[in-house]
Short mmCIF file of N, CA and C in Angstrom, two decimals:
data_model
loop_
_atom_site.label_atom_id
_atom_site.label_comp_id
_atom_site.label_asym_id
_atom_site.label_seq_id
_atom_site.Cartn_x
_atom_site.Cartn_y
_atom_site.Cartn_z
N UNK A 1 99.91 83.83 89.59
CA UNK A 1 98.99 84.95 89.44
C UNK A 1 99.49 86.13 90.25
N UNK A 2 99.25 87.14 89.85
CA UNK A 2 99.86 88.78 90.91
C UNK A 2 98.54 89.06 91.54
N UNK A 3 98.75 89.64 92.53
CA UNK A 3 98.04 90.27 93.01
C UNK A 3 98.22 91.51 93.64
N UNK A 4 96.75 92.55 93.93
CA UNK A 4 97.31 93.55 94.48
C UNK A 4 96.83 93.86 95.83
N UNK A 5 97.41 93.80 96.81
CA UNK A 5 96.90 93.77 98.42
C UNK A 5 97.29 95.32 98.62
N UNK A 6 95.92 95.80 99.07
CA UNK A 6 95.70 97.41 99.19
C UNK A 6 95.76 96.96 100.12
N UNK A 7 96.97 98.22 101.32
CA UNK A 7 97.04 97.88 102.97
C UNK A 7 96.07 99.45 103.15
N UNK A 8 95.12 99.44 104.08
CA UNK A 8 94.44 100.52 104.90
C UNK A 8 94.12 100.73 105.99
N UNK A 9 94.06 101.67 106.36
CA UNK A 9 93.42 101.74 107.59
C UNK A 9 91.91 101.34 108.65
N UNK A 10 91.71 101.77 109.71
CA UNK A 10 90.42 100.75 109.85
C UNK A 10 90.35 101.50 111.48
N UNK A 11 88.80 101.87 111.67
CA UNK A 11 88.53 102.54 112.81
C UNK A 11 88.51 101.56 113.77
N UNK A 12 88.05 100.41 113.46
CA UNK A 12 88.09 99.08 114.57
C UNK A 12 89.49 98.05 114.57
N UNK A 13 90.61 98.41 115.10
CA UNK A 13 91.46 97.51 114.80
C UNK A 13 91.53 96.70 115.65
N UNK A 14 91.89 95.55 115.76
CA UNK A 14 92.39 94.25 116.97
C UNK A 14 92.76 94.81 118.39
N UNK A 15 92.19 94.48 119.24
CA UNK A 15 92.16 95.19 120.29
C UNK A 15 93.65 94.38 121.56
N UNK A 16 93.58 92.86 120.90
CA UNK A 16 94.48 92.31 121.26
C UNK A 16 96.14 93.12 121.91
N UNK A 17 96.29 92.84 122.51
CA UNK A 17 97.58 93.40 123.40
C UNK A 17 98.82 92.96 122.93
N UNK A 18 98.63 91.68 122.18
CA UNK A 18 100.13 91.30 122.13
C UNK A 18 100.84 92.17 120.73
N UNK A 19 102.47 91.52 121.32
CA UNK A 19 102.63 92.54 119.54
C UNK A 19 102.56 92.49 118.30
N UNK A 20 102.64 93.38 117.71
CA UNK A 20 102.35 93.20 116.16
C UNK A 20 103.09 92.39 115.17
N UNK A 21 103.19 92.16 114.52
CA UNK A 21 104.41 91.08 113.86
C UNK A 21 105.01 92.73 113.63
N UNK A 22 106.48 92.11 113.10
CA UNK A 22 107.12 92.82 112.44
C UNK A 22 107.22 93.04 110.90
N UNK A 23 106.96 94.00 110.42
CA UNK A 23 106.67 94.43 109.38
C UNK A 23 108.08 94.45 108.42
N UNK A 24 109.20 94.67 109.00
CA UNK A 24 110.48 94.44 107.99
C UNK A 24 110.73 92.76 107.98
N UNK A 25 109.78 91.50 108.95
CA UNK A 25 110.56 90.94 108.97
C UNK A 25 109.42 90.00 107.75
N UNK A 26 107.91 90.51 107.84
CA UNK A 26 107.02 90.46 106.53
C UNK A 26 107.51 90.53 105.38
N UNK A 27 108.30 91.48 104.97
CA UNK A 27 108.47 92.11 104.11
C UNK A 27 109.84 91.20 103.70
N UNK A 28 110.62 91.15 104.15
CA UNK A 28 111.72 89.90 104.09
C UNK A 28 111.29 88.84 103.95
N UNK A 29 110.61 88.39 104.19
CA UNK A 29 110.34 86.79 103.96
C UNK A 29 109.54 87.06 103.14
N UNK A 30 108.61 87.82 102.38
CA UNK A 30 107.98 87.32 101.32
C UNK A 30 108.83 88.21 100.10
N UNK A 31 109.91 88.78 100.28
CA UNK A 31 111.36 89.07 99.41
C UNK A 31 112.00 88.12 98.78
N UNK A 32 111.85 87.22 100.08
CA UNK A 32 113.28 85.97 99.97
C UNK A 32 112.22 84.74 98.92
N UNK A 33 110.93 84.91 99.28
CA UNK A 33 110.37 83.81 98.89
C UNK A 33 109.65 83.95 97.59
N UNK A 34 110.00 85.30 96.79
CA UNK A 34 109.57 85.61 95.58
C UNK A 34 108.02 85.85 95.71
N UNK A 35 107.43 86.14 96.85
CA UNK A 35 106.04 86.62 96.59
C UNK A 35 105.92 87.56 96.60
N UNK A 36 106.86 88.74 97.27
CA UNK A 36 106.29 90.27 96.89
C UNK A 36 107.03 90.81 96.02
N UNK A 37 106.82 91.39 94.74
CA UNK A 37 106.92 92.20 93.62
C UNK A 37 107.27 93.38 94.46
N UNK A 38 106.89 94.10 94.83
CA UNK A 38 106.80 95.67 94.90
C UNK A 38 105.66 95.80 95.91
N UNK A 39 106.14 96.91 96.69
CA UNK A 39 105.17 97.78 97.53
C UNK A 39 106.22 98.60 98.49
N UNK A 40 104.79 99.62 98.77
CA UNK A 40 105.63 100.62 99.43
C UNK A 40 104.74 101.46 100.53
N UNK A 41 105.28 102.38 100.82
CA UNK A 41 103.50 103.16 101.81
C UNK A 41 103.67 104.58 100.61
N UNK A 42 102.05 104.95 100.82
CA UNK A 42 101.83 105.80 100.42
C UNK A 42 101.83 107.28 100.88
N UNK A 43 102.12 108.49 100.09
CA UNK A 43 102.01 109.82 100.86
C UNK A 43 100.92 110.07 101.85
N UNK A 44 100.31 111.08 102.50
CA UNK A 44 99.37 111.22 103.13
C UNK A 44 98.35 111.94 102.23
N UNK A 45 96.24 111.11 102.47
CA UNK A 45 95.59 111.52 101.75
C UNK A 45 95.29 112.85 101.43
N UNK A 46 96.47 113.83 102.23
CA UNK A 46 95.95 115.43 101.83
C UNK A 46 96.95 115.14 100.65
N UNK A 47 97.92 114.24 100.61
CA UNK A 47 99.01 115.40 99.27
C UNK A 47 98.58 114.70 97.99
N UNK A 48 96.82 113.83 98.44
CA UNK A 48 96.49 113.31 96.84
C UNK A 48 95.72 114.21 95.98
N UNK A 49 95.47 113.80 95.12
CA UNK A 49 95.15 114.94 93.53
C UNK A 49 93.84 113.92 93.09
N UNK A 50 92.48 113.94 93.26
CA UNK A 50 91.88 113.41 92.40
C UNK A 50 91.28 113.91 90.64
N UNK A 51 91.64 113.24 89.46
CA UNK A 51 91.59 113.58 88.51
C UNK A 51 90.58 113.18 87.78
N UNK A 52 89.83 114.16 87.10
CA UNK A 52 88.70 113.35 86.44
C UNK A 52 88.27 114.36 84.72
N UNK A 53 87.80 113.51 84.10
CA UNK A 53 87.59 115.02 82.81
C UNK A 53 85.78 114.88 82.07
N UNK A 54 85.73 115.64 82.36
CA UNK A 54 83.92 115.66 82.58
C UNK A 54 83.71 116.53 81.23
N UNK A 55 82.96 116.32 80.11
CA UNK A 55 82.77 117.22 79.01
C UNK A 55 84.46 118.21 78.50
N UNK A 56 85.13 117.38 78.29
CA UNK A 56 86.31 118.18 77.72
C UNK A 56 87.17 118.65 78.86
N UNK A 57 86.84 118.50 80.10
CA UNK A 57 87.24 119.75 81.29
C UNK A 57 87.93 119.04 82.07
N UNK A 58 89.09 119.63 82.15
CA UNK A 58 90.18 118.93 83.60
C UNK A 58 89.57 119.49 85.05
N UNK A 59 89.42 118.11 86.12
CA UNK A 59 88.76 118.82 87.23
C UNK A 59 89.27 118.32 88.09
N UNK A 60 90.34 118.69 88.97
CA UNK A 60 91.36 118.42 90.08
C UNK A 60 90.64 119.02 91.23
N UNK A 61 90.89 117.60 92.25
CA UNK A 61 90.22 118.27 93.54
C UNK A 61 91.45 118.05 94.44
N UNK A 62 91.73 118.16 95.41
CA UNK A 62 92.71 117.95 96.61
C UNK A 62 91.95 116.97 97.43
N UNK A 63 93.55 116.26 97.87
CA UNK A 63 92.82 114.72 98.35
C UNK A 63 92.34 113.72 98.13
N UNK A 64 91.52 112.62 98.62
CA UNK A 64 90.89 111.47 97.95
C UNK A 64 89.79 111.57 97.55
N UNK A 65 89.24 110.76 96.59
CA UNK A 65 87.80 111.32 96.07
C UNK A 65 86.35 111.18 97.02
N UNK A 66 86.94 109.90 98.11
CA UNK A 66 85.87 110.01 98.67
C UNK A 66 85.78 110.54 100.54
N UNK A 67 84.89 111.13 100.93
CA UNK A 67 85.23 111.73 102.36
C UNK A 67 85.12 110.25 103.59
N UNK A 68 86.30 109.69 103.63
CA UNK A 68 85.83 108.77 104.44
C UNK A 68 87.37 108.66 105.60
N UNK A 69 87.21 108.13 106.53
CA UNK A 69 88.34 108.17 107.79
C UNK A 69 89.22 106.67 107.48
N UNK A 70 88.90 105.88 107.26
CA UNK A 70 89.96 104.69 106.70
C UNK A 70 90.19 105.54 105.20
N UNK A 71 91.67 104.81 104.74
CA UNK A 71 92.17 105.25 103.38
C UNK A 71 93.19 104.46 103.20
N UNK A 72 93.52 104.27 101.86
CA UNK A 72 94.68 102.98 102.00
C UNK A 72 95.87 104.07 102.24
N UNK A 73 97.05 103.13 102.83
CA UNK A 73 98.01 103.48 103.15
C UNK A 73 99.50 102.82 103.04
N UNK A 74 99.16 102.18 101.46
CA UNK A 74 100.49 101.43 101.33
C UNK A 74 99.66 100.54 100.26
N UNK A 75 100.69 99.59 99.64
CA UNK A 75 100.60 98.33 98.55
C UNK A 75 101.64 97.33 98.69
N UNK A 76 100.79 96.13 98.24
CA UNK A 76 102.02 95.40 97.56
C UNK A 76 101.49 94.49 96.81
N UNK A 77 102.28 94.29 95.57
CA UNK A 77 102.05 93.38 94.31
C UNK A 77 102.26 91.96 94.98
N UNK A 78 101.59 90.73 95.43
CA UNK A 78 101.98 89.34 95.45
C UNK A 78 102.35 88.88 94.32
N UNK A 79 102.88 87.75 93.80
CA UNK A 79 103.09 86.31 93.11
C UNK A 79 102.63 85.29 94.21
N UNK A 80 101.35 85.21 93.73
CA UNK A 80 100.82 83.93 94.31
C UNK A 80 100.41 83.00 93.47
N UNK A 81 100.00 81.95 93.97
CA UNK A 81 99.51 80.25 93.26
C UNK A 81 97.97 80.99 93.03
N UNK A 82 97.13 81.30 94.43
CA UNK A 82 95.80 81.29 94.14
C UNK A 82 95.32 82.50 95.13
N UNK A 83 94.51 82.95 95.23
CA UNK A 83 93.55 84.22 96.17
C UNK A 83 93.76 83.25 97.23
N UNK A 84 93.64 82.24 97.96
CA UNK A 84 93.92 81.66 99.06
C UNK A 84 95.64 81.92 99.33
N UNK A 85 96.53 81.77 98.90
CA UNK A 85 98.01 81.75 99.28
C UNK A 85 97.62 83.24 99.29
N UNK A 86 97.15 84.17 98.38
CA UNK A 86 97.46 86.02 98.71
C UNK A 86 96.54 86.24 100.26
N UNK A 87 95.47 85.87 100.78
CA UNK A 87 94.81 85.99 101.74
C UNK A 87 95.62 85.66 102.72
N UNK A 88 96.38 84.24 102.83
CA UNK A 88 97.30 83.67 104.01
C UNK A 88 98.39 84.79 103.74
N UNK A 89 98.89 84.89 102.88
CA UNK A 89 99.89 86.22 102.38
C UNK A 89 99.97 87.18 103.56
N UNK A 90 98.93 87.93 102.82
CA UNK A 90 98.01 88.83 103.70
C UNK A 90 97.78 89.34 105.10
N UNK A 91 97.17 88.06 105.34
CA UNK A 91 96.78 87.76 106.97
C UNK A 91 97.87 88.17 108.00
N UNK A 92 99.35 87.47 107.63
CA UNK A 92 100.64 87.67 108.52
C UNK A 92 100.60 88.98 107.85
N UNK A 93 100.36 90.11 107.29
CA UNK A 93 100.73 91.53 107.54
C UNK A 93 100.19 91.90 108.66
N UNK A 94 101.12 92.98 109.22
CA UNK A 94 101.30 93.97 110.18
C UNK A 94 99.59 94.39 110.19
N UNK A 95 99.29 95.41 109.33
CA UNK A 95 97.76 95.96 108.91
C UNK A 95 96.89 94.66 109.24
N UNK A 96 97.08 93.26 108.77
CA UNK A 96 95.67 92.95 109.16
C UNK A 96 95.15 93.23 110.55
N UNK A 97 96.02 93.06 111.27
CA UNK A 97 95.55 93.30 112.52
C UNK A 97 94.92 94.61 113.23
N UNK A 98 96.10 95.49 112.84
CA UNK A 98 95.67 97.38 112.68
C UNK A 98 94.93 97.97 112.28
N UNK A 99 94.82 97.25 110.71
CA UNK A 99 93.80 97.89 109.58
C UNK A 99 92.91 97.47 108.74
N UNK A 100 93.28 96.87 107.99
CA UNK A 100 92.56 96.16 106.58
C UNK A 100 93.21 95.84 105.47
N UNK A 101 93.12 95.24 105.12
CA UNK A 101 93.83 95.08 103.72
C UNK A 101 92.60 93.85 102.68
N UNK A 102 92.82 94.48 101.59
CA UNK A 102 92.21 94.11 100.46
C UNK A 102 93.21 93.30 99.30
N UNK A 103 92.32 92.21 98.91
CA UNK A 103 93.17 91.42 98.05
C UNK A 103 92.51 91.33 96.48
N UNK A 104 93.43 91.77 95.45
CA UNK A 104 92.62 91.60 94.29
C UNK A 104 93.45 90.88 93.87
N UNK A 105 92.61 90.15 92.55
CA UNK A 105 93.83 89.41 91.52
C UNK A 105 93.88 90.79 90.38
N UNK A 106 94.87 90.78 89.36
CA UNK A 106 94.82 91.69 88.51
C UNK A 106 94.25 90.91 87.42
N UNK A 107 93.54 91.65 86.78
CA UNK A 107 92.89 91.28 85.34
C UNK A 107 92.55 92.13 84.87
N UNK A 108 91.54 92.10 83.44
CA UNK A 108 91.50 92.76 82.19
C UNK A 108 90.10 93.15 82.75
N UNK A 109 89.83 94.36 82.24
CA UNK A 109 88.32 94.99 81.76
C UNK A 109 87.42 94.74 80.75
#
């Protein structure tokens, strides 16, 4: 199953002292082990464009659509077995500790 783990930010992060994992060495091992597809970090939420078309009408705002101080700040596609292997996935990122991260499976509407 894929999944998509939105990495974000987070006003309360782990207060813990020790260090953070390493994030290239995350990113390598779930390379080597065929669980991450793709991801990357994202621009900053000023250089986003929200798009929407309301009665015929293109309506571009600057930035994210909603006014809030966490914002995601990166992705990555898993290949996992189940939402439990993407959560343990997960967990060893850098962000859980910093930030947040969100786990979806992908599916249909």
């Amino acid at each position: 199953m894929k999944f998509m783990m939105f990495v974000c930010t987070d006003l309360a992060p782990d207060t813990d002292q020790s260090a953070y994992p390493d994030i290239e060495q995350w990113v390598g091992e779930n390379d080597k082990l065929g669980r991450r597809l793709d991801g990357d970090v994202l621009a900053a939420p000023a250089e986003a464009r929200t798009v929407r078309v309301r009665e015929g009408s293109l309506l571009v705002s600057d930035g994210p659509f909603t006014e809030t101080r966490e914002v995601i700040v990166g992705y990555d596609i898993l290949e996992c077995a189940s939402i439990d292997e993407a959560v343990e996935v997960a967990a060893a990122h850098p962000m859980a500790r910093g930030g947040r991260i969100e786990v979806r499976a992908f599916g249909t509407l």
